[in-house]
GROMACS .gro file of C-alpha atoms in nm:
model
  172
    1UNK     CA    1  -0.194   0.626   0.926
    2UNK     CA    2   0.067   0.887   1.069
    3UNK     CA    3  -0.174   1.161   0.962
    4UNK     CA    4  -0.294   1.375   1.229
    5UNK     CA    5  -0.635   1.173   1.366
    6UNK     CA    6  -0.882   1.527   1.295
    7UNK     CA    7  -0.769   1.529   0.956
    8UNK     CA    8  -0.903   1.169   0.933
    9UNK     CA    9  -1.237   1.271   1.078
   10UNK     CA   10  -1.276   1.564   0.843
   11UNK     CA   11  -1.198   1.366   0.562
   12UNK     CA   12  -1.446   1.070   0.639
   13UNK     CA   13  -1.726   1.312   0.715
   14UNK     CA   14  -1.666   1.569   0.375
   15UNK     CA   15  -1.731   1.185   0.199
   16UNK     CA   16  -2.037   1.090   0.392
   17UNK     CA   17  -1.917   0.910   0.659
   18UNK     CA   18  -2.143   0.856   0.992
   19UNK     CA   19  -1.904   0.621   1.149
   20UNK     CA   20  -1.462   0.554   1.264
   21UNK     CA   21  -1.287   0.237   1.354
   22UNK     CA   22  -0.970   0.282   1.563
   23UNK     CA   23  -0.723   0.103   1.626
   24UNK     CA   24  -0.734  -0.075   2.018
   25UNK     CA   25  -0.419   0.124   2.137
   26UNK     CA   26  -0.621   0.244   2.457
   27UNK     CA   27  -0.209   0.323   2.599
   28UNK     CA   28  -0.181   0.567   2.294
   29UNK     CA   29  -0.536   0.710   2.209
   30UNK     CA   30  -0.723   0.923   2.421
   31UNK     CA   31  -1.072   0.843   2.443
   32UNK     CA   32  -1.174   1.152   2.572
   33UNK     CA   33  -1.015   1.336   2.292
   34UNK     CA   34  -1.197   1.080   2.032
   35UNK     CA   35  -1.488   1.104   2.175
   36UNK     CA   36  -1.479   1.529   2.153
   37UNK     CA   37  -1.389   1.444   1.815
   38UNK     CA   38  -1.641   1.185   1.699
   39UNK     CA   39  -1.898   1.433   1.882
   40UNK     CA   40  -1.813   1.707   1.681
   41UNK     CA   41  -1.800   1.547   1.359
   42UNK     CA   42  -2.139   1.333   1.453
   43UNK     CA   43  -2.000   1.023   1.387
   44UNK     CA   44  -1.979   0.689   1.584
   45UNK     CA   45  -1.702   0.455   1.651
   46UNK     CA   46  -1.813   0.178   1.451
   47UNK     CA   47  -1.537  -0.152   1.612
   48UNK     CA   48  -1.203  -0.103   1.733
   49UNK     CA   49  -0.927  -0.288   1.564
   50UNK     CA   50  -0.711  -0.537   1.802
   51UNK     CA   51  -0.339  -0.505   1.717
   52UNK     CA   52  -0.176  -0.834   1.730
   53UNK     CA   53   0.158  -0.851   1.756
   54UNK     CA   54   0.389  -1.110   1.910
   55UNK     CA   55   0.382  -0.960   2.236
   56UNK     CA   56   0.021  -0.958   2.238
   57UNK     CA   57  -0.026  -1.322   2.089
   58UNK     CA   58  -0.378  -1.484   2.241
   59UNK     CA   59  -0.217  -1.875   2.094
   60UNK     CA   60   0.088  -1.852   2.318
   61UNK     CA   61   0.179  -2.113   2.522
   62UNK     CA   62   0.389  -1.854   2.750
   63UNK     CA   63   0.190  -1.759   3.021
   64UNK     CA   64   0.302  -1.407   3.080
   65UNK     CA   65   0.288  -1.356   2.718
   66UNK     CA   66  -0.069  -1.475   2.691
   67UNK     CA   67  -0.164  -1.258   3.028
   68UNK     CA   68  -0.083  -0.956   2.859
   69UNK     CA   69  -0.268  -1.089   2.543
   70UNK     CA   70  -0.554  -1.066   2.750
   71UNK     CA   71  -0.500  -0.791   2.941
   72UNK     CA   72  -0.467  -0.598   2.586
   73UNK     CA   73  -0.848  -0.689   2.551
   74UNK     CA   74  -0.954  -0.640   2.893
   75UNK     CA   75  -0.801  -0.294   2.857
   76UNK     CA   76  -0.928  -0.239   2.483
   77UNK     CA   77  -1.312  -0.324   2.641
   78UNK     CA   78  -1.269  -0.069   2.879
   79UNK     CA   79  -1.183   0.173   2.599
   80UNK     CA   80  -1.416   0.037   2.336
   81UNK     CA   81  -1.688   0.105   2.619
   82UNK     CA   82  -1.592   0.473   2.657
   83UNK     CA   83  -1.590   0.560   2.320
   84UNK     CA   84  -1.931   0.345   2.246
   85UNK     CA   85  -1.738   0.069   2.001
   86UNK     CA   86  -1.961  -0.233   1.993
   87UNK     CA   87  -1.688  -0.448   1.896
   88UNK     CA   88  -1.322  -0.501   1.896
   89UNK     CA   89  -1.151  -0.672   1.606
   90UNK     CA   90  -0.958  -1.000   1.706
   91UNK     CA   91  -0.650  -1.238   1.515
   92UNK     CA   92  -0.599  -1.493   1.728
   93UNK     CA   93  -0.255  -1.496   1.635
   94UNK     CA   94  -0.001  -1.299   1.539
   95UNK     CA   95  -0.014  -1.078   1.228
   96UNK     CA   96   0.251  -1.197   1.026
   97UNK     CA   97   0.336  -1.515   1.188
   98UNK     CA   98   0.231  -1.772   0.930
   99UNK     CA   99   0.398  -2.130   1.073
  100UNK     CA  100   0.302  -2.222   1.449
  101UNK     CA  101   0.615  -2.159   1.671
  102UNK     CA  102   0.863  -2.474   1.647
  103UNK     CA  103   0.800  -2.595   2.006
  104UNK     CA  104   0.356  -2.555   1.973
  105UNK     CA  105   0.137  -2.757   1.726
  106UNK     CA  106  -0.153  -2.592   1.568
  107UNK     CA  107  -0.361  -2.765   1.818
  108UNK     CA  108  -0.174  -2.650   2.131
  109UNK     CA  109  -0.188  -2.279   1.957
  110UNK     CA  110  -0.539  -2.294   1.908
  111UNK     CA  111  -0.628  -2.399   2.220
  112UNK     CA  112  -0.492  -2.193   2.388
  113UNK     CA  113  -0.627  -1.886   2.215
  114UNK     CA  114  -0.981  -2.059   2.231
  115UNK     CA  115  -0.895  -2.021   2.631
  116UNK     CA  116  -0.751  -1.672   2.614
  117UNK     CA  117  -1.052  -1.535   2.413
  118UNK     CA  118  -1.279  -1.665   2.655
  119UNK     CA  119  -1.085  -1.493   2.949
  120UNK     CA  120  -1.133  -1.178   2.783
  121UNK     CA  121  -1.474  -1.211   2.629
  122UNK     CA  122  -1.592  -1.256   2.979
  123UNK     CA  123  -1.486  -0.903   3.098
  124UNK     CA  124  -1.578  -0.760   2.710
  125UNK     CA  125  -1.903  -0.897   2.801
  126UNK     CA  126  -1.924  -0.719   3.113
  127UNK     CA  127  -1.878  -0.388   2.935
  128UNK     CA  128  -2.122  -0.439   2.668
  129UNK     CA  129  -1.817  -0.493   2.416
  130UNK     CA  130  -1.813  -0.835   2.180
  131UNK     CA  131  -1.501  -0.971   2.049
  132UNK     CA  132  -1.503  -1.044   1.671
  133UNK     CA  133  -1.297  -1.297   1.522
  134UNK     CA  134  -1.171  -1.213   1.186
  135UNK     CA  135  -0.977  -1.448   0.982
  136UNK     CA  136  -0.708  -1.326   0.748
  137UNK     CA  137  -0.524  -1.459   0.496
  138UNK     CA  138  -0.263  -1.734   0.515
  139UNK     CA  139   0.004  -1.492   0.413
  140UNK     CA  140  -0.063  -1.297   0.765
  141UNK     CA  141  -0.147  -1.635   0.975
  142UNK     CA  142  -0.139  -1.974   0.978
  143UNK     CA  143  -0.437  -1.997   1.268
  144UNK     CA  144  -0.757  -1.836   1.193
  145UNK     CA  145  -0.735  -1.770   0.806
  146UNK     CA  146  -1.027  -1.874   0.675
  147UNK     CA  147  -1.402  -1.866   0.797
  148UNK     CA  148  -1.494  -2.160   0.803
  149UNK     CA  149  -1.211  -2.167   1.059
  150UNK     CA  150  -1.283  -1.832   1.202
  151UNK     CA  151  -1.679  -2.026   1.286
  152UNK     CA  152  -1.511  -2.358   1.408
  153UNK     CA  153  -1.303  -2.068   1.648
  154UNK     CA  154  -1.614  -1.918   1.751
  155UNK     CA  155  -1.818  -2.202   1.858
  156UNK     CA  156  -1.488  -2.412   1.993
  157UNK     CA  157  -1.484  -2.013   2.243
  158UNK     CA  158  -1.869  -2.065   2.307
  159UNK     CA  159  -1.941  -1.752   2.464
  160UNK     CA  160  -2.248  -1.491   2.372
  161UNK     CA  161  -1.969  -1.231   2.316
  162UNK     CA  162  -1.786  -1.377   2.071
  163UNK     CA  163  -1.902  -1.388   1.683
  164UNK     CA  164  -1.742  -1.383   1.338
  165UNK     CA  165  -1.623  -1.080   1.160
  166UNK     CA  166  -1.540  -1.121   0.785
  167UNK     CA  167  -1.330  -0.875   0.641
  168UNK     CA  168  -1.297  -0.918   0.230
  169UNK     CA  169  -1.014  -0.704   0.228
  170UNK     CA  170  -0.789  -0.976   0.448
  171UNK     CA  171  -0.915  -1.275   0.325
  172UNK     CA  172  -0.800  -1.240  -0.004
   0.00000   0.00000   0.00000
């Protein structure tokens, strides 16, 4: 939210909270500051949460746009890694993009994020950091919107740092 990030972490600890996600905006956050923060409110940063826009869209078949897909994860591991987050949160796609682009079929789109998420879980992996795929709903994405899918994704990646993440909230 646009609340000021303390007030979160005095909210989630007055309700019995031992644990934050945050959202994988390692140009906006400070880690230091969050990890003061999660220090003195004894909590842990439990995954970070990838943002995936268009300009950060792992199925592209635009080169520089799919670069800086990955270097959004490269750079999110080396901030999950400071602030202790075990995993980062992934859409393979776009939030909000729910048709492949008019030029890519759903194969070309999904291979190519298959390829992308390697790239990055290889550095994650370096840093101790696994990627999570979670699939959401076919009103935010046409890709990765189910699990079954979201598995298929996962062993199609084959890498030790990449799993499934399902979140009931999206999937419905």
């Amino acid at each position: 939210g646009n609340e000021p990030i303390e007030n979160s972490f005095r909210r989630l600890k007055k309700y019995g909270y031992d644990g934050i996600e945050f959202a994988a905006e390692p140009d906006t956050l400070s880690a230091e500051e969050m990890t003061a923060l999660m220090k003195k409110y004894d909590m842990k940063c439990t995954s970070l949460c990838g943002i995936f826009s268009e300009e950060r869209d792992l199925s592209a078949s635009d080169d520089a746009i799919a670069q800086k897909a990955v270097q959004y994860l490269t750079d999110s591991a080396d901030w999950a890694a400071i602030v202790g987050a075990p995993y980062i949160i992934v859409v393979p796609s776009p939030v909000g993009r729910t048709a492949p682009p008019p030029d890519v079929t759903c194969r070309q789109a999904w291979d190519n994020a298959v390829k992308n998420v390697r790239t990055a879980a290889d550095y994650a992996q370096k840093k101790g950091v696994r990627l999570v795929i979670e699939a959401i709903n076919r009103y935010e994405t046409y890709l990765v919107n189910t699990i079954p899918k979201a598995y298929q994704f996962v062993q199609e990646v084959n890498h030790p740092a990449v799993g499934v993440m399902a979140d009931l909230f999206h999937m419905s």
